Short mmCIF file of C-alpha atoms in Angstrom, two decimals:
data_model
loop_
_atom_site.label_atom_id
_atom_site.label_comp_id
_atom_site.label_asym_id
_atom_site.label_seq_id
_atom_site.Cartn_x
_atom_site.Cartn_y
_atom_site.Cartn_z
CA MET W 1 -28.21 -21.12 -6.71
CA LYS W 2 -26.01 -24.77 -6.07
CA ILE W 3 -26.90 -26.88 -2.89
CA ILE W 4 -22.91 -28.20 -1.89
CA ARG W 5 -22.93 -31.77 0.01
CA ILE W 6 -20.11 -31.74 2.94
CA ASN W 7 -18.70 -34.24 4.04
CA SER W 8 -16.09 -35.11 6.68
CA ARG W 9 -13.67 -35.72 3.18
CA ASN W 10 -14.55 -32.57 1.30
CA LEU W 11 -15.22 -30.11 3.82
CA GLU W 12 -11.45 -29.32 3.83
CA ARG W 13 -12.04 -28.66 -0.45
CA ARG W 14 -14.90 -26.64 -0.02
CA SER W 15 -14.12 -24.24 2.25
CA ARG W 16 -10.84 -23.15 0.73
CA GLU W 17 -13.41 -23.08 -2.67
CA ILE W 18 -15.02 -20.31 -0.49
CA GLU W 19 -11.98 -18.79 1.35
CA LYS W 20 -11.60 -15.08 0.31
CA SER W 21 -8.08 -13.03 -0.54
CA ALA W 22 -9.46 -8.77 1.08
CA SER W 23 -5.66 -7.57 0.36
CA HIS W 24 -4.88 -8.77 -4.14
CA PHE W 25 -6.97 -6.54 -6.42
CA ASP W 26 -6.46 -6.50 -10.17
CA PRO W 27 -2.97 -4.95 -10.99
CA GLU W 28 -4.30 -2.82 -13.55
CA LEU W 29 -7.00 -0.80 -10.86
CA VAL W 30 -3.77 -0.90 -8.52
CA SER W 31 -2.47 1.43 -11.26
CA GLN W 32 -5.06 3.37 -12.32
CA THR W 33 -5.58 4.33 -8.89
CA GLU W 34 -1.99 4.84 -7.87
CA LYS W 35 -1.47 7.76 -10.61
CA ILE W 36 -5.24 8.90 -9.35
CA VAL W 37 -3.63 8.88 -5.57
CA GLU W 38 -0.01 10.04 -6.39
CA ASP W 39 -1.35 12.89 -8.48
CA VAL W 40 -3.82 14.03 -5.58
CA ARG W 41 -0.55 14.10 -3.49
CA GLU W 42 1.47 16.11 -5.18
CA GLN W 43 -1.60 18.28 -6.94
CA GLY W 44 -3.19 19.25 -4.63
CA ASP W 45 -7.02 20.91 -5.54
CA SER W 46 -5.76 21.10 -9.11
CA ALA W 47 -5.54 16.97 -9.64
CA LEU W 48 -8.96 16.73 -7.10
CA PHE W 49 -11.01 18.46 -9.05
CA ARG W 50 -9.41 17.52 -12.98
CA TYR W 51 -10.75 13.96 -11.35
CA ALA W 52 -13.84 15.16 -9.70
CA LYS W 53 -15.59 16.50 -13.08
CA LYS W 54 -14.21 12.91 -14.69
CA PHE W 55 -16.47 10.92 -11.93
CA ASP W 56 -18.33 13.13 -9.93
CA GLY W 57 -19.69 14.94 -12.37
CA PRO W 58 -18.81 19.05 -13.68
CA TYR W 59 -21.12 20.62 -11.50
CA VAL W 60 -18.42 20.09 -8.38
CA THR W 61 -15.92 23.09 -7.99
CA ALA W 62 -14.25 24.04 -5.26
CA LYS W 63 -16.51 26.81 -4.91
CA ASN W 64 -19.09 23.88 -3.93
CA VAL W 65 -17.98 21.61 -2.95
CA LYS W 66 -18.16 21.86 0.53
CA VAL W 67 -21.37 21.10 2.34
CA THR W 68 -22.89 24.59 3.27
CA ASP W 69 -25.69 25.39 6.17
CA ARG W 70 -28.09 25.77 4.10
CA GLU W 71 -27.97 23.29 2.47
CA PHE W 72 -27.98 21.26 5.80
CA LYS W 73 -30.93 23.18 6.68
CA GLU W 74 -32.85 22.34 3.86
CA ALA W 75 -31.75 18.35 3.36
CA LYS W 76 -33.57 18.09 7.16
CA ALA W 77 -36.49 19.77 5.89
CA ALA W 78 -36.70 17.19 2.73
CA VAL W 79 -36.41 14.47 5.49
CA ALA W 80 -39.44 12.62 6.25
CA PRO W 81 -40.75 12.45 10.15
CA GLY W 82 -40.41 9.36 10.38
CA ILE W 83 -37.38 8.31 9.27
CA ALA W 84 -35.96 11.98 11.51
CA ARG W 85 -37.60 10.26 13.41
CA ASP W 86 -35.70 6.56 13.56
CA LEU W 87 -32.64 7.59 12.61
CA ARG W 88 -32.49 9.21 16.08
CA LYS W 89 -33.62 6.44 17.53
CA ALA W 90 -30.54 4.21 15.44
CA ALA W 91 -28.49 7.26 16.42
CA SER W 92 -29.35 7.01 20.02
CA ARG W 93 -28.98 3.08 20.33
CA ILE W 94 -25.41 3.25 18.82
CA ARG W 95 -23.74 5.05 21.11
CA SER W 96 -25.28 3.86 23.94
CA TYR W 97 -23.22 0.83 22.40
CA GLN W 98 -20.13 2.46 21.78
CA LYS W 99 -19.97 3.83 25.36
CA LYS W 100 -19.98 1.36 26.65
CA LYS W 101 -17.06 0.08 24.84
CA LEU W 102 -14.71 2.73 25.99
CA PRO W 103 -12.02 1.47 28.40
CA LYS W 104 -10.71 3.38 30.46
CA ALA W 105 -7.39 4.50 31.52
CA GLY W 106 -4.77 2.57 34.35
CA ALA W 107 -1.83 2.26 35.25
CA TYR W 108 -0.36 0.42 39.06
CA LYS W 109 3.34 -0.10 40.51
CA ASP W 110 5.68 -3.10 40.10
CA ALA W 111 7.70 -4.50 42.65
CA LEU W 112 10.33 -2.59 42.14
CA GLY W 113 8.25 0.41 43.30
CA ASN W 114 7.77 1.81 39.23
CA GLU W 115 4.51 3.17 38.29
CA LEU W 116 3.60 1.65 33.87
CA GLY W 117 -0.19 2.94 32.51
CA TRP W 118 -1.30 3.70 30.01
CA LEU W 119 -3.37 6.41 28.76
CA ILE W 120 -6.45 6.90 27.49
CA ARG W 121 -6.21 9.69 24.00
CA PRO W 122 -8.42 10.01 20.93
CA ILE W 123 -7.52 10.65 16.98
CA GLU W 124 -8.01 13.91 16.61
CA LYS W 125 -8.98 13.69 12.94
CA VAL W 126 -11.78 11.67 11.09
CA GLY W 127 -12.34 11.06 7.73
CA VAL W 128 -15.24 9.19 6.72
CA TYR W 129 -15.81 7.83 3.31
CA VAL W 130 -19.95 7.13 2.87
CA PRO W 131 -20.64 5.15 -0.75
CA GLY W 132 -23.17 7.10 -2.52
CA GLY W 133 -23.12 4.50 -6.16
CA LYS W 134 -25.76 2.41 -5.96
CA ALA W 135 -27.34 2.74 -3.10
CA SER W 136 -27.50 5.67 -0.68
CA TYR W 137 -26.86 4.81 3.20
CA PRO W 138 -27.12 7.61 6.19
CA SER W 139 -27.27 4.38 7.97
CA THR W 140 -23.28 4.58 7.75
CA VAL W 141 -23.07 7.68 8.94
CA LEU W 142 -24.02 7.09 11.98
CA MET W 143 -22.14 3.46 12.27
CA THR W 144 -18.44 4.47 11.07
CA ALA W 145 -19.20 9.06 13.06
CA ILE W 146 -21.06 8.24 16.38
CA PRO W 147 -17.76 5.93 17.59
CA ALA W 148 -15.86 8.93 16.46
CA ARG W 149 -17.68 10.59 18.40
CA VAL W 150 -17.85 8.54 21.52
CA ALA W 151 -13.70 9.08 21.27
CA GLY W 152 -13.64 12.15 22.11
CA ALA W 153 -12.12 13.37 17.62
CA ILE W 154 -12.82 16.69 17.03
CA GLU W 155 -13.17 17.10 13.03
CA ILE W 156 -15.19 14.81 11.83
CA SER W 157 -15.05 15.36 7.55
CA VAL W 158 -17.14 12.79 5.11
CA VAL W 159 -16.59 12.50 1.50
CA THR W 160 -19.86 11.05 -0.05
CA PRO W 161 -20.45 11.26 -3.72
CA CYS W 162 -23.73 12.47 -5.40
CA SER W 163 -25.68 11.80 -8.50
CA GLY W 164 -26.74 15.58 -8.72
CA LYS W 165 -25.51 19.05 -7.36
CA ARG W 166 -26.81 18.01 -3.74
CA VAL W 167 -26.51 15.37 -1.25
CA ASN W 168 -28.60 12.67 -0.30
CA PRO W 169 -30.61 14.69 2.46
CA GLU W 170 -31.44 11.66 4.65
CA ILE W 171 -26.96 11.59 4.13
CA LEU W 172 -27.35 15.38 5.41
CA LEU W 173 -29.11 14.85 8.68
CA ALA W 174 -26.64 11.86 9.63
CA CYS W 175 -24.58 13.65 9.25
CA GLU W 176 -25.70 16.02 11.88
CA ILE W 177 -27.46 13.58 14.18
CA ALA W 178 -23.77 12.39 14.37
CA GLY W 179 -21.55 15.87 15.82
CA VAL W 180 -19.70 15.69 11.91
CA SER W 181 -17.40 18.95 10.94
CA ASN W 182 -18.29 18.81 7.76
CA VAL W 183 -19.41 17.51 4.25
CA TYR W 184 -18.12 17.28 1.24
CA LYS W 185 -19.65 16.49 -2.46
CA ILE W 186 -17.13 14.24 -3.33
CA GLY W 187 -15.81 10.64 -4.00
CA GLY W 188 -13.75 7.81 -5.31
CA ALA W 189 -10.14 6.94 -4.85
CA HIS W 190 -9.98 10.70 -4.87
CA ALA W 191 -11.45 11.44 -1.69
CA ILE W 192 -9.88 9.39 -0.18
CA ALA W 193 -6.32 11.01 -1.02
CA ALA W 194 -7.19 14.46 -0.49
CA MET W 195 -8.06 13.55 3.28
CA ALA W 196 -5.07 12.00 3.42
CA PHE W 197 -3.26 14.27 2.57
CA GLY W 198 -4.54 17.42 2.64
CA THR W 199 -5.87 19.97 -0.91
CA ARG W 200 -6.49 23.10 -0.36
CA SER W 201 -10.52 22.15 -0.24
CA ILE W 202 -10.23 19.49 1.56
CA PRO W 203 -8.38 18.60 5.37
CA LYS W 204 -6.35 16.23 6.34
CA VAL W 205 -7.37 13.50 8.75
CA ASP W 206 -5.90 11.26 11.19
CA LYS W 207 -8.03 8.43 10.00
CA VAL W 208 -10.07 7.09 7.09
CA VAL W 209 -12.90 5.22 6.95
CA GLY W 210 -16.31 4.14 5.77
CA PRO W 211 -16.56 1.28 2.84
CA GLY W 212 -16.95 1.80 -0.38
CA ASN W 213 -15.45 0.79 -3.99
CA ILE W 214 -12.91 -1.98 -5.21
CA TYR W 215 -11.28 2.14 -6.28
CA VAL W 216 -12.41 3.47 -3.28
CA THR W 217 -10.62 0.43 -1.18
CA ILE W 218 -7.26 0.18 -3.21
CA ALA W 219 -7.03 3.62 -2.29
CA LYS W 220 -7.30 3.44 1.46
CA LYS W 221 -4.77 0.27 1.20
CA LEU W 222 -2.40 3.48 -1.12
CA VAL W 223 -2.51 5.85 1.79
CA TYR W 224 -2.00 3.73 4.60
CA GLY W 225 0.98 5.22 6.60
CA PHE W 226 0.34 9.02 5.70
CA CYS W 227 -2.51 8.10 7.54
CA ASP W 228 -4.49 4.98 9.11
CA ILE W 229 -7.29 2.73 7.74
CA ASP W 230 -10.32 0.70 9.50
CA MET W 231 -9.94 -2.60 6.56
CA LEU W 232 -10.37 -3.22 2.97
CA ALA W 233 -13.79 -4.03 2.84
CA GLY W 234 -14.98 -5.58 0.10
CA PRO W 235 -17.89 -7.24 -0.67
CA THR W 236 -20.51 -8.23 1.95
CA GLU W 237 -21.16 -12.13 2.93
CA VAL W 238 -23.67 -13.41 4.65
CA LEU W 239 -23.19 -17.12 5.63
CA ILE W 240 -25.99 -18.49 8.08
CA ILE W 241 -26.28 -22.28 9.66
CA ALA W 242 -29.75 -22.78 10.00
CA ASP W 243 -31.17 -26.78 11.61
CA GLY W 244 -34.15 -26.60 9.98
CA SER W 245 -36.68 -25.05 13.34
CA CYS W 246 -36.78 -21.44 11.15
CA PRO W 247 -38.79 -21.38 8.71
CA PRO W 248 -37.38 -21.66 4.79
CA GLY W 249 -38.78 -17.86 3.99
CA TRP W 250 -37.38 -16.77 6.80
CA VAL W 251 -33.96 -17.69 5.72
CA ALA W 252 -33.91 -16.51 2.18
CA ALA W 253 -34.92 -13.77 2.69
CA ASP W 254 -32.51 -12.58 4.95
CA LEU W 255 -30.23 -14.14 1.80
CA LEU W 256 -31.52 -12.23 -0.68
CA ALA W 257 -30.97 -9.20 1.86
CA GLN W 258 -27.68 -9.85 1.54
CA ALA W 259 -27.04 -10.09 -2.47
CA GLU W 260 -28.93 -6.74 -2.95
CA HIS W 261 -26.43 -4.70 -1.58
CA ASP W 262 -24.69 -5.40 -5.16
CA GLU W 263 -23.72 -8.25 -7.98
CA MET W 264 -20.81 -9.17 -6.66
CA SER W 265 -23.15 -10.13 -2.27
CA ILE W 266 -21.69 -13.28 -1.16
CA PRO W 267 -24.66 -15.75 0.12
CA ILE W 268 -24.63 -18.78 1.76
CA LEU W 269 -26.56 -21.08 3.98
CA ALA W 270 -24.63 -24.43 5.74
CA THR W 271 -28.17 -27.29 6.49
CA THR W 272 -28.51 -30.30 7.24
CA SER W 273 -30.89 -31.31 5.52
CA TYR W 274 -31.49 -31.36 1.95
CA ASP W 275 -34.88 -31.05 2.18
CA TYR W 276 -34.08 -27.99 3.57
CA ALA W 277 -31.45 -26.84 1.65
CA LYS W 278 -34.54 -26.82 -1.54
CA GLU W 279 -37.17 -25.18 0.66
CA VAL W 280 -34.79 -22.27 0.95
CA LYS W 281 -33.42 -21.97 -2.56
CA LYS W 282 -37.25 -22.18 -3.31
CA GLU W 283 -38.18 -19.52 -1.61
CA VAL W 284 -34.98 -17.84 -2.84
CA LEU W 285 -36.32 -18.17 -6.26
CA SER W 286 -39.39 -16.77 -5.78
CA GLN W 287 -39.01 -14.05 -3.39
CA LEU W 288 -35.96 -12.74 -5.59
CA ARG W 289 -38.71 -12.05 -7.86
CA GLY W 290 -40.60 -9.38 -5.99
CA LEU W 291 -37.57 -7.55 -5.19
CA ASP W 292 -36.39 -4.05 -6.37
CA ARG W 293 -33.08 -5.66 -6.90
CA GLU W 294 -33.79 -8.01 -8.36
CA GLU W 295 -31.47 -7.84 -10.94
CA ILE W 296 -27.86 -6.63 -8.51
CA ALA W 297 -29.84 -9.63 -6.15
CA GLY W 298 -30.10 -12.40 -8.42
CA ALA W 299 -27.27 -11.69 -10.32
CA ALA W 300 -25.00 -12.12 -7.33
CA VAL W 301 -27.53 -14.96 -6.31
CA SER W 302 -26.25 -16.33 -8.99
CA SER W 303 -22.58 -15.89 -8.79
CA ASN W 304 -21.72 -15.99 -5.34
CA GLY W 305 -25.52 -17.78 -3.71
CA ARG W 306 -24.21 -21.30 -2.21
CA ILE W 307 -26.31 -23.71 0.16
CA TYR W 308 -23.72 -26.35 1.88
CA VAL W 309 -25.30 -29.17 3.01
CA THR W 310 -23.12 -30.41 6.78
CA GLU W 311 -23.49 -34.41 7.53
CA ASN W 312 -24.02 -32.02 11.70
CA MET W 313 -23.08 -29.23 12.90
CA GLU W 314 -20.37 -29.49 13.42
CA GLN W 315 -18.62 -29.84 10.91
CA ALA W 316 -21.45 -26.36 9.70
CA VAL W 317 -20.36 -24.73 12.10
CA ALA W 318 -16.18 -25.70 10.75
CA LEU W 319 -17.14 -23.79 7.85
CA SER W 320 -18.55 -21.14 8.92
CA ASN W 321 -14.95 -20.86 10.59
CA ALA W 322 -13.02 -21.15 7.61
CA VAL W 323 -15.52 -18.41 5.40
CA ALA W 324 -14.51 -16.41 8.75
CA PRO W 325 -17.78 -14.68 6.98
CA GLU W 326 -19.58 -10.67 8.20
CA HIS W 327 -22.43 -12.01 9.29
CA LEU W 328 -23.14 -14.98 10.45
CA GLU W 329 -26.91 -16.28 12.42
CA LEU W 330 -27.68 -19.36 13.51
CA CYS W 331 -30.71 -19.88 13.13
CA VAL W 332 -30.71 -22.45 15.30
CA ARG W 333 -32.94 -23.73 18.06
CA SER W 334 -30.27 -23.14 20.47
CA PRO W 335 -27.80 -20.81 19.55
CA LYS W 336 -25.22 -19.94 22.09
CA SER W 337 -24.60 -23.77 22.70
CA LEU W 338 -23.19 -23.03 19.13
CA LEU W 339 -21.42 -20.10 19.91
CA LYS W 340 -18.86 -21.64 21.72
CA GLY W 341 -17.00 -22.63 18.88
CA ILE W 342 -17.17 -19.82 17.00
CA LYS W 343 -13.52 -18.97 16.06
CA HIS W 344 -14.16 -16.19 13.25
CA ALA W 345 -16.91 -13.86 12.07
CA GLY W 346 -17.57 -10.23 11.95
CA ALA W 347 -20.99 -9.60 13.70
CA ILE W 348 -22.75 -12.90 15.73
CA PHE W 349 -26.63 -13.01 15.00
CA LEU W 350 -28.58 -15.36 17.70
CA GLY W 351 -31.56 -16.70 16.61
CA SER W 352 -34.24 -16.79 13.76
CA LEU W 353 -35.60 -13.70 15.23
CA SER W 354 -31.58 -11.85 15.04
CA THR W 355 -32.35 -10.88 11.20
CA GLU W 356 -29.40 -9.18 9.80
CA PRO W 357 -30.50 -6.34 9.09
CA PHE W 358 -30.95 -5.27 12.31
CA GLY W 359 -27.38 -5.49 12.30
CA ASP W 360 -27.71 -2.91 9.48
CA TYR W 361 -29.86 -0.08 10.84
CA VAL W 362 -29.93 -0.07 14.93
CA SER W 363 -29.13 -2.76 17.09
CA GLY W 364 -25.98 -1.18 18.54
CA PRO W 365 -22.56 -2.41 17.25
CA SER W 366 -21.43 -0.86 13.78
CA HIS W 367 -22.46 -2.72 10.62
CA VAL W 368 -18.83 -1.97 9.09
CA LEU W 369 -17.28 -5.05 9.35
CA PRO W 370 -14.49 -7.37 8.43
CA THR W 371 -14.36 -8.72 5.09
CA GLY W 372 -13.20 -11.35 2.64
CA GLY W 373 -12.36 -13.51 6.23
CA ALA W 374 -10.67 -11.68 7.19
CA ALA W 375 -12.46 -11.24 10.87
CA ARG W 376 -9.79 -13.93 11.31
CA PHE W 377 -7.34 -11.69 12.39
CA SER W 378 -9.52 -7.71 12.67
CA SER W 379 -12.67 -7.27 15.02
CA PRO W 380 -15.95 -5.27 13.89
CA LEU W 381 -15.21 -0.61 13.57
CA SER W 382 -15.30 0.86 17.18
CA VAL W 383 -15.20 3.57 19.95
CA TYR W 384 -11.36 1.46 20.60
CA ASP W 385 -10.45 2.40 16.74
CA PHE W 386 -10.63 6.22 17.38
CA LEU W 387 -9.31 5.54 20.46
CA ARG W 388 -4.85 5.43 21.01
CA MET W 389 -3.16 4.68 24.02
CA PRO W 390 0.28 5.78 24.92
CA SER W 391 1.68 3.51 28.14
CA THR W 392 3.44 5.77 30.46
CA ILE W 393 5.89 5.37 32.62
CA SER W 394 8.02 6.21 35.61
CA MET W 395 11.55 4.42 37.33
CA SER W 396 11.99 4.45 40.65
CA LYS W 397 15.68 4.60 42.39
CA LYS W 398 14.92 0.49 43.36
CA GLY W 399 13.37 0.00 39.64
CA PHE W 400 16.31 1.88 38.04
CA SER W 401 19.31 0.33 39.96
CA SER W 402 17.48 -2.82 40.10
CA LEU W 403 17.36 -3.05 36.48
CA GLY W 404 20.01 -0.72 34.49
CA ALA W 405 21.97 -2.71 34.81
CA THR W 406 20.24 -5.40 32.66
CA VAL W 407 19.85 -2.19 30.01
CA MET W 408 23.18 -1.88 29.45
CA ASN W 409 23.66 -5.28 29.04
CA LEU W 410 20.55 -5.46 26.02
CA ALA W 411 21.38 -2.21 24.73
CA HIS W 412 25.34 -2.97 24.21
CA ALA W 413 24.30 -6.87 22.83
CA GLU W 414 22.40 -5.36 20.47
CA GLY W 415 25.26 -2.28 19.13
CA LEU W 416 24.04 0.00 20.87
CA SER W 417 26.21 1.55 23.55
CA GLY W 418 24.53 5.14 22.83
CA HIS W 419 21.20 3.12 24.94
CA ALA W 420 23.94 1.84 27.39
CA PHE W 421 25.55 5.21 27.99
CA SER W 422 22.03 6.86 29.08
CA VAL W 423 22.40 4.53 31.19
CA LYS W 424 25.35 4.26 32.25
CA ARG W 425 26.50 8.01 32.89
CA ARG W 426 23.48 8.49 35.62
CA ILE W 427 25.39 6.28 37.24
CA GLU W 428 28.05 7.77 37.05
CA ASP W 429 26.23 11.34 38.10
CA SER W 430 24.85 9.79 41.22
#
């Protein structure tokens, strides 16, 4: 884990070094994924289960891909009571947060008496991808399906790869708690394509959400337009701004909490003290040896871990804004004093007690967040992502007569005489 000094002369260059592009993919991976997506689009179940046999295992067939009621019951019985309790507690908090964000329909009359407004309508059919490779994520079920259900989605389908013949029981219980309609034991790019286009076994959805590996992410990009997607999720990342008031061991633990997700995870610290930076690095290396996922976290720390020592907090904030991190922790004495300077971040954790894992599980906001700098132009997954807002327009007689000539002039300017005539005909007939 490198310690790098930042000053006014190299701030911009150092910032560029850690900027990432979520839109860049290896051409070979894109080509491989394109074939999978196209095969499923053209051949449906035939291609779907051919790829399922290759990537999910020989046991996945059209007959058993859908989780049965019996499997749900068995899963519910298999989950430890404490885990079941905490899943419900987390679900309650997530549901409460999303309900508070629900927008309302509205309308108003302008000075000409025209009534203009907007309606609120849910996206009816939602597909959720729940990862099942290196780890199992029932929390992702809650963080994706609950906002969709709060928005009013009618049908929520979950696809998730499973290492054995059955889906992880905690995932199935989370699906039941979140109000998921159907669960399918299948993953990868072929599962994304199946939800986007629909096959005999997997229903077509209007929107696909949820994180996955690089093939899943590329597939989501490829199917956009046939359905909507939430975002293109890259490796998870955390940037911590610390002024030395937070114990070095706490900051080190937070860096490792992200590093253990994946070898490509990006843990970053920005601090104003070189001595503090050395203490945190020492703690990271010490705590690393006690992690269950030591090899994964160690690879992330070695490849992507950075500690930046800045001259002041303003430079630390500027560095953070350049990175636009998925998770930003403000481990400083007065976090709200820095908040006004933060322009780009997925989720911001204020104060030393607000460690990022609370956001992963129980605080309330969804943990599905923009990565790779996408926080510059996108937001965390929320109830808003599952709503449509069609506009309403009701022209009054005064509005028609006052604005009709303007419409005709602009239509003629664009060479669209038919548009102009639709107004002119009404004027002639009135």
